[in-house]
PDB file of C-alpha atoms and ligand atoms in Angstrom:
ATOM      1  CA  MET A   1     -49.601 -62.536  -5.747  1.00  0.00           C
ATOM      2  CA  THR A   2     -46.225 -64.567  -6.045  1.00  0.00           C
ATOM      3  CA  ASP A   3     -45.276 -67.066  -3.231  1.00  0.00           C
ATOM      4  CA  TYR A   4     -41.632 -66.479  -2.202  1.00  0.00           C
ATOM      5  CA  ILE A   5     -39.631 -68.672  -0.494  1.00  0.00           C
ATOM      6  CA  ASP A   6     -36.774 -67.815   1.772  1.00  0.00           C
ATOM      7  CA  VAL A   7     -33.538 -68.564   0.363  1.00  0.00           C
ATOM      8  CA  GLU A   8     -32.400 -70.703   2.941  1.00  0.00           C
ATOM      9  CA  GLU A   9     -35.356 -73.082   1.803  1.00  0.00           C
ATOM     10  CA  ALA A  10     -34.365 -72.766  -1.896  1.00  0.00           C
ATOM     11  CA  LEU A  11     -30.818 -73.773  -1.299  1.00  0.00           C
ATOM     12  CA  ASP A  12     -31.466 -77.239  -1.018  1.00  0.00           C
ATOM     13  CA  LEU A  13     -34.248 -77.644  -3.710  1.00  0.00           C
ATOM     14  CA  PRO A  14     -33.455 -79.282  -6.778  1.00  0.00           C
ATOM     15  CA  GLY A  15     -34.591 -77.697 -10.392  1.00  0.00           C
ATOM     16  CA  LEU A  16     -34.506 -73.835 -11.335  1.00  0.00           C
ATOM     17  CA  ARG A  17     -34.778 -71.161  -8.502  1.00  0.00           C
ATOM     18  CA  VAL A  18     -34.839 -67.449  -9.088  1.00  0.00           C
ATOM     19  CA  VAL A  19     -33.947 -65.167  -6.426  1.00  0.00           C
ATOM     20  CA  LEU A  20     -36.154 -61.794  -6.571  1.00  0.00           C
ATOM     21  CA  THR A  21     -37.100 -58.485  -5.026  1.00  0.00           C
ATOM     22  CA  PRO A  22     -40.665 -58.260  -4.026  1.00  0.00           C
ATOM     23  CA  GLY A  23     -42.796 -55.931  -4.953  1.00  0.00           C
ATOM     24  CA  ILE A  24     -40.278 -53.785  -6.911  1.00  0.00           C
ATOM     25  CA  PRO A  25     -40.210 -54.133 -10.864  1.00  0.00           C
ATOM     26  CA  GLY A  26     -36.336 -53.997 -10.874  1.00  0.00           C
ATOM     27  CA  PRO A  27     -35.654 -53.854 -14.587  1.00  0.00           C
ATOM     28  CA  TRP A  28     -33.009 -56.946 -14.237  1.00  0.00           C
ATOM     29  CA  SER A  29     -35.391 -59.103 -12.242  1.00  0.00           C
ATOM     30  CA  GLU A  30     -37.993 -58.303 -14.233  1.00  0.00           C
ATOM     31  CA  SER A  31     -36.119 -58.946 -17.587  1.00  0.00           C
ATOM     32  CA  ALA A  32     -35.028 -62.451 -16.149  1.00  0.00           C
ATOM     33  CA  LYS A  33     -38.752 -63.120 -15.291  1.00  0.00           C
ATOM     34  CA  ALA A  34     -39.853 -61.877 -18.858  1.00  0.00           C
ATOM     35  CA  ILE A  35     -37.522 -64.360 -20.501  1.00  0.00           C
ATOM     36  CA  LEU A  36     -38.678 -67.127 -18.089  1.00  0.00           C
ATOM     37  CA  GLN A  37     -42.138 -66.498 -19.288  1.00  0.00           C
ATOM     38  CA  VAL A  38     -41.452 -66.591 -22.834  1.00  0.00           C
ATOM     39  CA  LYS A  39     -39.775 -69.786 -22.848  1.00  0.00           C
ATOM     40  CA  GLY A  40     -41.927 -71.006 -20.399  1.00  0.00           C
ATOM     41  CA  LEU A  41     -39.625 -72.480 -17.902  1.00  0.00           C
ATOM     42  CA  GLU A  42     -40.751 -73.035 -14.484  1.00  0.00           C
ATOM     43  CA  TYR A  43     -39.050 -72.166 -11.395  1.00  0.00           C
ATOM     44  CA  VAL A  44     -39.360 -71.549  -7.828  1.00  0.00           C
ATOM     45  CA  PRO A  45     -39.348 -67.992  -6.617  1.00  0.00           C
ATOM     46  CA  ALA A  46     -37.302 -66.907  -3.627  1.00  0.00           C
ATOM     47  CA  ARG A  47     -37.338 -63.597  -1.855  1.00  0.00           C
ATOM     48  CA  GLN A  48     -34.244 -61.249  -1.321  1.00  0.00           C
ATOM     49  CA  ASP A  49     -34.557 -58.421   0.895  1.00  0.00           C
ATOM     50  CA  VAL A  50     -34.169 -55.075  -0.750  1.00  0.00           C
ATOM     51  CA  LEU A  51     -31.107 -53.624   0.626  1.00  0.00           C
ATOM     52  CA  GLY A  52     -30.915 -55.969   3.366  1.00  0.00           C
ATOM     53  CA  PRO A  53     -27.574 -58.132   4.601  1.00  0.00           C
ATOM     54  CA  ASN A  54     -29.062 -60.964   2.741  1.00  0.00           C
ATOM     55  CA  PRO A  55     -27.124 -63.619   4.258  1.00  0.00           C
ATOM     56  CA  ALA A  56     -28.221 -66.899   2.830  1.00  0.00           C
ATOM     57  CA  LEU A  57     -27.947 -65.190  -0.321  1.00  0.00           C
ATOM     58  CA  ARG A  58     -24.295 -63.930   0.394  1.00  0.00           C
ATOM     59  CA  ARG A  59     -22.876 -67.665   1.303  1.00  0.00           C
ATOM     60  CA  TRP A  60     -24.856 -68.921  -1.668  1.00  0.00           C
ATOM     61  CA  SER A  61     -24.105 -66.449  -4.674  1.00  0.00           C
ATOM     62  CA  GLY A  62     -20.953 -64.230  -3.039  1.00  0.00           C
ATOM     63  CA  GLN A  63     -23.558 -61.060  -3.189  1.00  0.00           C
ATOM     64  CA  THR A  64     -26.589 -60.041  -2.424  1.00  0.00           C
ATOM     65  CA  SER A  65     -28.325 -58.342  -4.898  1.00  0.00           C
ATOM     66  CA  ALA A  66     -31.393 -59.644  -7.061  1.00  0.00           C
ATOM     67  CA  PRO A  67     -31.762 -61.534  -9.127  1.00  0.00           C
ATOM     68  CA  VAL A  68     -30.105 -64.625  -8.635  1.00  0.00           C
ATOM     69  CA  ALA A  69     -30.411 -67.760 -11.035  1.00  0.00           C
ATOM     70  CA  ALA A  70     -29.585 -71.434 -10.020  1.00  0.00           C
ATOM     71  CA  TRP A  71     -30.037 -74.634 -11.505  1.00  0.00           C
ATOM     72  CA  GLU A  72     -29.692 -77.896  -9.872  1.00  0.00           C
ATOM     73  CA  ASP A  73     -26.293 -77.872  -7.861  1.00  0.00           C
ATOM     74  CA  GLU A  74     -24.715 -75.571 -10.356  1.00  0.00           C
ATOM     75  CA  PRO A  75     -23.187 -72.167  -8.996  1.00  0.00           C
ATOM     76  CA  PRO A  76     -25.691 -69.607  -8.994  1.00  0.00           C
ATOM     77  CA  ARG A  77     -25.978 -66.826 -11.242  1.00  0.00           C
ATOM     78  CA  SER A  78     -26.064 -63.137 -10.634  1.00  0.00           C
ATOM     79  CA  ASN A  79     -25.222 -61.845 -13.589  1.00  0.00           C
ATOM     80  CA  TRP A  80     -27.778 -61.031 -16.383  1.00  0.00           C
ATOM     81  CA  LEU A  81     -25.425 -62.355 -19.168  1.00  0.00           C
ATOM     82  CA  GLU A  82     -24.947 -65.867 -17.283  1.00  0.00           C
ATOM     83  CA  GLN A  83     -28.566 -65.786 -16.753  1.00  0.00           C
ATOM     84  CA  LEU A  84     -29.508 -65.419 -20.314  1.00  0.00           C
ATOM     85  CA  TYR A  85     -27.168 -68.223 -21.271  1.00  0.00           C
ATOM     86  CA  LEU A  86     -28.480 -70.537 -18.827  1.00  0.00           C
ATOM     87  CA  PHE A  87     -32.277 -69.968 -19.547  1.00  0.00           C
ATOM     88  CA  GLU A  88     -31.277 -70.576 -23.274  1.00  0.00           C
ATOM     89  CA  ARG A  89     -29.619 -73.808 -22.420  1.00  0.00           C
ATOM     90  CA  LEU A  90     -32.652 -75.127 -20.130  1.00  0.00           C
ATOM     91  CA  ALA A  91     -35.174 -74.172 -23.119  1.00  0.00           C
ATOM     92  CA  PRO A  92     -33.424 -73.332 -26.489  1.00  0.00           C
ATOM     93  CA  GLU A  93     -36.775 -72.407 -27.812  1.00  0.00           C
ATOM     94  CA  PRO A  94     -38.032 -69.831 -28.746  1.00  0.00           C
ATOM     95  CA  ARG A  95     -34.383 -68.482 -29.103  1.00  0.00           C
ATOM     96  CA  LEU A  96     -33.502 -65.161 -27.726  1.00  0.00           C
ATOM     97  CA  ILE A  97     -30.309 -65.253 -28.960  1.00  0.00           C
ATOM     98  CA  PRO A  98     -29.496 -65.013 -32.713  1.00  0.00           C
ATOM     99  CA  ALA A  99     -28.116 -67.989 -34.343  1.00  0.00           C
ATOM    100  CA  ASP A 100     -26.492 -65.694 -36.738  1.00  0.00           C
ATOM    101  CA  PHE A 101     -22.980 -64.576 -35.764  1.00  0.00           C
ATOM    102  CA  ASP A 102     -22.997 -60.737 -36.350  1.00  0.00           C
ATOM    103  CA  ALA A 103     -26.521 -60.439 -35.190  1.00  0.00           C
ATOM    104  CA  ARG A 104     -25.630 -62.429 -32.164  1.00  0.00           C
ATOM    105  CA  VAL A 105     -22.707 -59.888 -31.253  1.00  0.00           C
ATOM    106  CA  GLU A 106     -24.533 -56.858 -31.984  1.00  0.00           C
ATOM    107  CA  MET A 107     -27.650 -58.144 -30.236  1.00  0.00           C
ATOM    108  CA  LEU A 108     -25.442 -58.888 -27.088  1.00  0.00           C
ATOM    109  CA  GLY A 109     -23.570 -55.568 -27.357  1.00  0.00           C
ATOM    110  CA  LEU A 110     -26.825 -53.908 -27.391  1.00  0.00           C
ATOM    111  CA  ALA A 111     -28.014 -55.648 -24.230  1.00  0.00           C
ATOM    112  CA  ASN A 112     -24.666 -54.684 -22.529  1.00  0.00           C
ATOM    113  CA  GLU A 113     -25.742 -51.007 -23.234  1.00  0.00           C
ATOM    114  CA  LEU A 114     -28.997 -51.591 -21.148  1.00  0.00           C
ATOM    115  CA  MET A 115     -28.008 -54.164 -18.676  1.00  0.00           C
ATOM    116  CA  GLY A 116     -24.245 -54.011 -17.910  1.00  0.00           C
ATOM    117  CA  ASP A 117     -21.976 -52.045 -15.988  1.00  0.00           C
ATOM    118  CA  ASP A 118     -22.501 -48.219 -17.106  1.00  0.00           C
ATOM    119  CA  SER A 119     -25.238 -49.544 -18.689  1.00  0.00           C
ATOM    120  CA  PHE A 120     -28.802 -47.100 -19.321  1.00  0.00           C
ATOM    121  CA  ILE A 121     -30.122 -49.124 -16.262  1.00  0.00           C
ATOM    122  CA  ALA A 122     -27.021 -48.714 -14.216  1.00  0.00           C
ATOM    123  CA  ALA A 123     -26.763 -44.925 -15.047  1.00  0.00           C
ATOM    124  CA  ARG A 124     -30.503 -44.006 -14.214  1.00  0.00           C
ATOM    125  CA  ARG A 125     -29.907 -45.684 -11.110  1.00  0.00           C
ATOM    126  CA  HIS A 126     -27.318 -43.075 -10.337  1.00  0.00           C
ATOM    127  CA  ILE A 127     -30.119 -40.206 -11.544  1.00  0.00           C
ATOM    128  CA  MET A 128     -32.184 -41.819  -8.706  1.00  0.00           C
ATOM    129  CA  VAL A 129     -29.781 -41.759  -6.055  1.00  0.00           C
ATOM    130  CA  ARG A 130     -28.811 -37.849  -7.049  1.00  0.00           C
ATOM    131  CA  ASP A 131     -32.547 -36.856  -6.652  1.00  0.00           C
ATOM    132  CA  PHE A 132     -33.741 -38.926  -3.916  1.00  0.00           C
ATOM    133  CA  THR A 133     -30.746 -37.921  -1.376  1.00  0.00           C
ATOM    134  CA  ARG A 134     -31.611 -34.483  -1.856  1.00  0.00           C
ATOM    135  CA  PRO A 135     -31.923 -32.281   1.382  1.00  0.00           C
ATOM    136  CA  GLU A 136     -36.048 -31.733   0.543  1.00  0.00           C
ATOM    137  CA  GLN A 137     -36.555 -35.594   0.648  1.00  0.00           C
ATOM    138  CA  ASP A 138     -37.512 -36.897   3.796  1.00  0.00           C
ATOM    139  CA  PRO A 139     -34.779 -38.401   6.114  1.00  0.00           C
ATOM    140  CA  GLU A 140     -35.753 -42.116   5.424  1.00  0.00           C
ATOM    141  CA  THR A 141     -35.878 -41.971   1.555  1.00  0.00           C
ATOM    142  CA  ARG A 142     -32.570 -39.934   1.982  1.00  0.00           C
ATOM    143  CA  LYS A 143     -31.090 -43.074   4.065  1.00  0.00           C
ATOM    144  CA  ILE A 144     -32.524 -45.225   1.628  1.00  0.00           C
ATOM    145  CA  PHE A 145     -31.228 -43.970  -1.545  1.00  0.00           C
ATOM    146  CA  THR A 146     -27.721 -43.171  -0.016  1.00  0.00           C
ATOM    147  CA  ALA A 147     -27.514 -46.936   0.905  1.00  0.00           C
ATOM    148  CA  LEU A 148     -28.441 -47.540  -2.687  1.00  0.00           C
ATOM    149  CA  GLY A 149     -26.020 -45.343  -3.841  1.00  0.00           C
ATOM    150  CA  ASP A 150     -23.196 -46.547  -1.858  1.00  0.00           C
ATOM    151  CA  LYS A 151     -23.953 -50.035  -2.794  1.00  0.00           C
ATOM    152  CA  TYR A 152     -24.027 -49.293  -6.628  1.00  0.00           C
ATOM    153  CA  GLY A 153     -20.768 -46.947  -7.081  1.00  0.00           C
ATOM    154  CA  TYR A 154     -22.568 -43.758  -6.533  1.00  0.00           C
ATOM    155  CA  SER A 155     -20.826 -40.502  -7.039  1.00  0.00           C
ATOM    156  CA  ALA A 156     -21.145 -36.948  -7.898  1.00  0.00           C
ATOM    157  CA  GLU A 157     -18.937 -37.436 -10.701  1.00  0.00           C
ATOM    158  CA  ALA A 158     -20.975 -40.393 -11.853  1.00  0.00           C
ATOM    159  CA  ALA A 159     -24.209 -38.578 -10.964  1.00  0.00           C
ATOM    160  CA  ALA A 160     -23.351 -35.911 -13.712  1.00  0.00           C
ATOM    161  CA  GLN A 161     -22.169 -38.292 -16.266  1.00  0.00           C
ATOM    162  CA  ALA A 162     -25.586 -40.381 -16.445  1.00  0.00           C
ATOM    163  CA  PRO A 163     -27.907 -38.379 -18.122  1.00  0.00           C
ATOM    164  CA  ASP A 164     -25.735 -38.339 -21.233  1.00  0.00           C
ATOM    165  CA  ARG A 165     -25.159 -41.668 -20.834  1.00  0.00           C
ATOM    166  CA  CYS A 166     -28.711 -42.632 -20.609  1.00  0.00           C
ATOM    167  CA  ALA A 167     -29.594 -40.028 -23.657  1.00  0.00           C
ATOM    168  CA  GLU A 168     -27.130 -41.527 -25.718  1.00  0.00           C
ATOM    169  CA  ILE A 169     -28.146 -45.211 -25.040  1.00  0.00           C
ATOM    170  CA  LEU A 170     -32.039 -44.066 -26.063  1.00  0.00           C
ATOM    171  CA  GLN A 171     -31.067 -42.230 -29.062  1.00  0.00           C
ATOM    172  CA  HIS A 172     -29.598 -45.169 -30.123  1.00  0.00           C
ATOM    173  CA  PHE A 173     -32.168 -47.373 -29.612  1.00  0.00           C
ATOM    174  CA  ALA A 174     -34.688 -45.115 -30.873  1.00  0.00           C
ATOM    175  CA  ALA A 175     -32.609 -44.417 -34.220  1.00  0.00           C
ATOM    176  CA  ARG A 176     -32.359 -48.360 -34.310  1.00  0.00           C
ATOM    177  CA  LEU A 177     -36.045 -49.168 -34.025  1.00  0.00           C
ATOM    178  CA  ASN A 178     -37.511 -46.537 -35.939  1.00  0.00           C
ATOM    179  CA  ARG A 179     -34.861 -47.929 -38.980  1.00  0.00           C
ATOM    180  CA  MET A 180     -36.379 -51.312 -38.271  1.00  0.00           C
ATOM    181  CA  ARG A 181     -39.898 -50.297 -38.501  1.00  0.00           C
ATOM    182  CA  ASP A 182     -38.901 -48.558 -41.847  1.00  0.00           C
ATOM    183  CA  HIS A 183     -37.774 -52.139 -43.214  1.00  0.00           C
ATOM    184  CA  GLY A 184     -41.258 -53.652 -42.188  1.00  0.00           C
ATOM    185  CA  GLY A 185     -39.572 -54.945 -38.857  1.00  0.00           C
ATOM    186  CA  ASN A 186     -41.288 -54.781 -35.157  1.00  0.00           C
ATOM    187  CA  TYR A 187     -38.194 -55.793 -32.997  1.00  0.00           C
ATOM    188  CA  LEU A 188     -35.046 -54.382 -32.423  1.00  0.00           C
ATOM    189  CA  MET A 189     -33.283 -56.976 -34.045  1.00  0.00           C
ATOM    190  CA  GLY A 190     -35.542 -56.906 -37.055  1.00  0.00           C
ATOM    191  CA  ASN A 191     -38.234 -59.403 -37.540  1.00  0.00           C
ATOM    192  CA  HIS A 192     -37.797 -61.729 -34.612  1.00  0.00           C
ATOM    193  CA  LEU A 193     -38.204 -61.313 -30.872  1.00  0.00           C
ATOM    194  CA  THR A 194     -34.823 -61.495 -29.279  1.00  0.00           C
ATOM    195  CA  ALA A 195     -33.743 -61.191 -25.498  1.00  0.00           C
ATOM    196  CA  LEU A 196     -33.162 -57.389 -26.258  1.00  0.00           C
ATOM    197  CA  ASP A 197     -36.682 -56.237 -26.640  1.00  0.00           C
ATOM    198  CA  LEU A 198     -37.217 -58.164 -23.121  1.00  0.00           C
ATOM    199  CA  TYR A 199     -34.449 -56.149 -21.767  1.00  0.00           C
ATOM    200  CA  TRP A 200     -35.819 -52.854 -23.456  1.00  0.00           C
ATOM    201  CA  ALA A 201     -39.407 -53.531 -22.008  1.00  0.00           C
ATOM    202  CA  ALA A 202     -37.967 -54.198 -18.394  1.00  0.00           C
ATOM    203  CA  SER A 203     -35.711 -51.060 -18.596  1.00  0.00           C
ATOM    204  CA  ALA A 204     -38.352 -49.037 -20.071  1.00  0.00           C
ATOM    205  CA  ALA A 205     -39.946 -48.963 -16.594  1.00  0.00           C
ATOM    206  CA  LEU A 206     -37.126 -46.609 -15.266  1.00  0.00           C
ATOM    207  CA  ILE A 207     -38.447 -43.894 -17.684  1.00  0.00           C
ATOM    208  CA  GLU A 208     -42.598 -44.598 -16.876  1.00  0.00           C
ATOM    209  CA  PRO A 209     -43.210 -47.656 -14.957  1.00  0.00           C
ATOM    210  CA  LEU A 210     -46.463 -49.538 -16.635  1.00  0.00           C
ATOM    211  CA  PRO A 211     -49.847 -48.222 -15.271  1.00  0.00           C
ATOM    212  CA  GLN A 212     -50.792 -49.155 -11.197  1.00  0.00           C
ATOM    213  CA  VAL A 213     -53.257 -51.703 -12.870  1.00  0.00           C
ATOM    214  CA  ASN A 214     -50.568 -53.633 -14.588  1.00  0.00           C
ATOM    215  CA  CYS A 215     -47.763 -53.142 -12.345  1.00  0.00           C
ATOM    216  CA  SER A 216     -48.276 -52.441  -8.390  1.00  0.00           C
ATOM    217  CA  MET A 217     -45.931 -50.146  -6.963  1.00  0.00           C
ATOM    218  CA  THR A 218     -45.720 -48.213  -3.692  1.00  0.00           C
ATOM    219  CA  PRO A 219     -46.253 -44.134  -4.376  1.00  0.00           C
ATOM    220  CA  LEU A 220     -42.627 -43.665  -3.490  1.00  0.00           C
ATOM    221  CA  PHE A 221     -41.223 -46.458  -5.951  1.00  0.00           C
ATOM    222  CA  ARG A 222     -43.905 -45.153  -8.398  1.00  0.00           C
ATOM    223  CA  ALA A 223     -41.947 -41.695  -8.308  1.00  0.00           C
ATOM    224  CA  VAL A 224     -38.542 -43.264  -8.114  1.00  0.00           C
ATOM    225  CA  TYR A 225     -39.091 -45.103 -11.239  1.00  0.00           C
ATOM    226  CA  THR A 226     -40.889 -42.188 -13.237  1.00  0.00           C
ATOM    227  CA  ASN A 227     -38.420 -40.049 -14.948  1.00  0.00           C
ATOM    228  CA  THR A 228     -38.335 -36.136 -14.525  1.00  0.00           C
ATOM    229  CA  ASP A 229     -34.586 -36.071 -15.762  1.00  0.00           C
ATOM    230  CA  PRO A 230     -34.977 -33.498 -19.069  1.00  0.00           C
ATOM    231  CA  VAL A 231     -31.906 -34.618 -20.561  1.00  0.00           C
ATOM    232  CA  VAL A 232     -33.432 -38.430 -20.436  1.00  0.00           C
ATOM    233  CA  ALA A 233     -36.885 -36.918 -21.042  1.00  0.00           C
ATOM    234  CA  GLN A 234     -35.992 -35.286 -24.333  1.00  0.00           C
ATOM    235  CA  ALA A 235     -34.235 -38.125 -25.387  1.00  0.00           C
ATOM    236  CA  THR A 236     -37.229 -40.493 -25.147  1.00  0.00           C
ATOM    237  CA  ASP A 237     -38.329 -41.057 -28.612  1.00  0.00           C
ATOM    238  CA  PRO A 238     -42.332 -41.912 -27.854  1.00  0.00           C
ATOM    239  CA  ALA A 239     -41.281 -45.208 -30.172  1.00  0.00           C
ATOM    240  CA  LEU A 240     -39.607 -46.473 -27.636  1.00  0.00           C
ATOM    241  CA  MET A 241     -42.298 -46.780 -25.110  1.00  0.00           C
ATOM    242  CA  GLU A 242     -44.836 -47.879 -27.869  1.00  0.00           C
ATOM    243  CA  HIS A 243     -42.378 -50.612 -28.247  1.00  0.00           C
ATOM    244  CA  ARG A 244     -42.399 -51.525 -24.988  1.00  0.00           C
ATOM    245  CA  ASP A 245     -46.093 -51.456 -24.891  1.00  0.00           C
ATOM    246  CA  PHE A 246     -46.080 -53.748 -28.104  1.00  0.00           C
ATOM    247  CA  ILE A 247     -43.726 -56.491 -26.408  1.00  0.00           C
ATOM    248  CA  TYR A 248     -45.712 -56.295 -23.269  1.00  0.00           C
ATOM    249  CA  ASP A 249     -48.963 -56.883 -25.171  1.00  0.00           C
ATOM    250  CA  GLN A 250     -47.612 -59.413 -27.573  1.00  0.00           C
ATOM    251  CA  HIS A 251     -44.956 -61.662 -25.339  1.00  0.00           C
ATOM    252  CA  LEU A 252     -45.828 -61.229 -21.762  1.00  0.00           C
ATOM    253  CA  VAL A 253     -48.488 -61.661 -19.359  1.00  0.00           C
ATOM    254  CA  LEU A 254     -50.165 -58.715 -17.353  1.00  0.00           C
ATOM    255  CA  PRO A 255     -50.319 -57.458 -14.824  1.00  0.00           C
ATOM    256  CA  LEU A 256     -47.056 -58.072 -13.202  1.00  0.00           C
ATOM    257  CA  GLN A 257     -46.438 -60.534 -10.696  1.00  0.00           C
ATOM    258  CA  LEU A 258     -44.227 -58.501  -8.299  1.00  0.00           C
TER     259      LEU A 258
HETATM  260  N1  GSH B   1     -25.973 -58.447 -10.509  1.00  0.00           N
HETATM  261  C1  GSH B   1     -27.050 -57.818 -11.740  1.00  0.00           C
HETATM  262  C2  GSH B   1     -27.828 -56.518 -11.181  1.00  0.00           C
HETATM  263  C3  GSH B   1     -28.181 -56.569 -10.138  1.00  0.00           C
HETATM  264  C4  GSH B   1     -28.625 -55.849  -9.492  1.00  0.00           C
HETATM  265  O1  GSH B   1     -28.386 -54.126  -9.470  1.00  0.00           O
HETATM  266  N2  GSH B   1     -29.764 -55.572  -8.733  1.00  0.00           N
HETATM  267  C5  GSH B   1     -30.252 -54.487  -7.999  1.00  0.00           C
HETATM  268  C6  GSH B   1     -31.300 -53.711  -8.815  1.00  0.00           C
HETATM  269  S1  GSH B   1     -31.921 -51.875  -8.310  1.00  0.00           S
HETATM  270  C7  GSH B   1     -30.760 -54.750  -6.635  1.00  0.00           C
HETATM  271  O2  GSH B   1     -30.782 -56.235  -5.861  1.00  0.00           O
HETATM  272  N3  GSH B   1     -31.099 -53.918  -5.618  1.00  0.00           N
HETATM  273  C8  GSH B   1     -31.457 -54.215  -4.299  1.00  0.00           C
HETATM  274  C9  GSH B   1     -30.362 -54.468  -3.405  1.00  0.00           C
HETATM  275  O3  GSH B   1     -29.196 -54.080  -3.715  1.00  0.00           O
HETATM  276  O4  GSH B   1     -30.585 -55.042  -2.464  1.00  0.00           O
HETATM  277  C10 GSH B   1     -26.229 -58.214 -12.989  1.00  0.00           C
HETATM  278  O5  GSH B   1     -25.031 -57.263 -13.205  1.00  0.00           O
HETATM  279  O6  GSH B   1     -26.669 -58.723 -13.770  1.00  0.00           O
END
């Protein structure tokens, strides 16, 4: 069980503080936690209230989403790429950003396809909002997902494009993974773990979360995270889920501490 402190308290602490959403394996938060774990970085976890006003977090970071990482009195970082560079600076080894120029550019471009604006997880969230705001859902569920959609740019047009966008990204990742495996590489960038593998492992929760024993979720959130969209399902090569399991098995600690 993770002991989260309030953001008000975290503000004044020295060292590394990371604001996370308790109880939900959100891919941005789980990616940050995975990077911190691989690097052995100690941090104080602070609590974000999902879809809440989070006034202290807003004052501190200028926004209300999680994760946010703050080091000493530097500006808090609320974007995955800034967080990656912060963690890489605080613990240069093991290196999760390739040293080689071309590999670095490629890795960061691919990571953006999973984590950035209009990414796999952003598009998958539109599908989530589409499905859980349907009239057959109960009013409370519809209210939650309407609020999520309002906060993160949901529209009928975004929903219409989202399955193909997810599928495009999944197909590229599957092709890359299979290519690497054909050449004896176990990782998305070849022979070494990079942040990209951790981003994929966390993102894969939006296809099928880890089993309950390793990832304790409410029935509603398990249903929300489990993909039922046929276009996304069709594009999910089993190798992708095997890779997720390999990364958790080899590099991360289970069960997830949510
Ligand atoms: N700002 C992050 C993305 C963070 C994000 O979208 N977090 C969502 C995950 S669904 C969140 O906190 N949702 C709950 C909320 O907004 O209260 C980034 O671009 O790196």
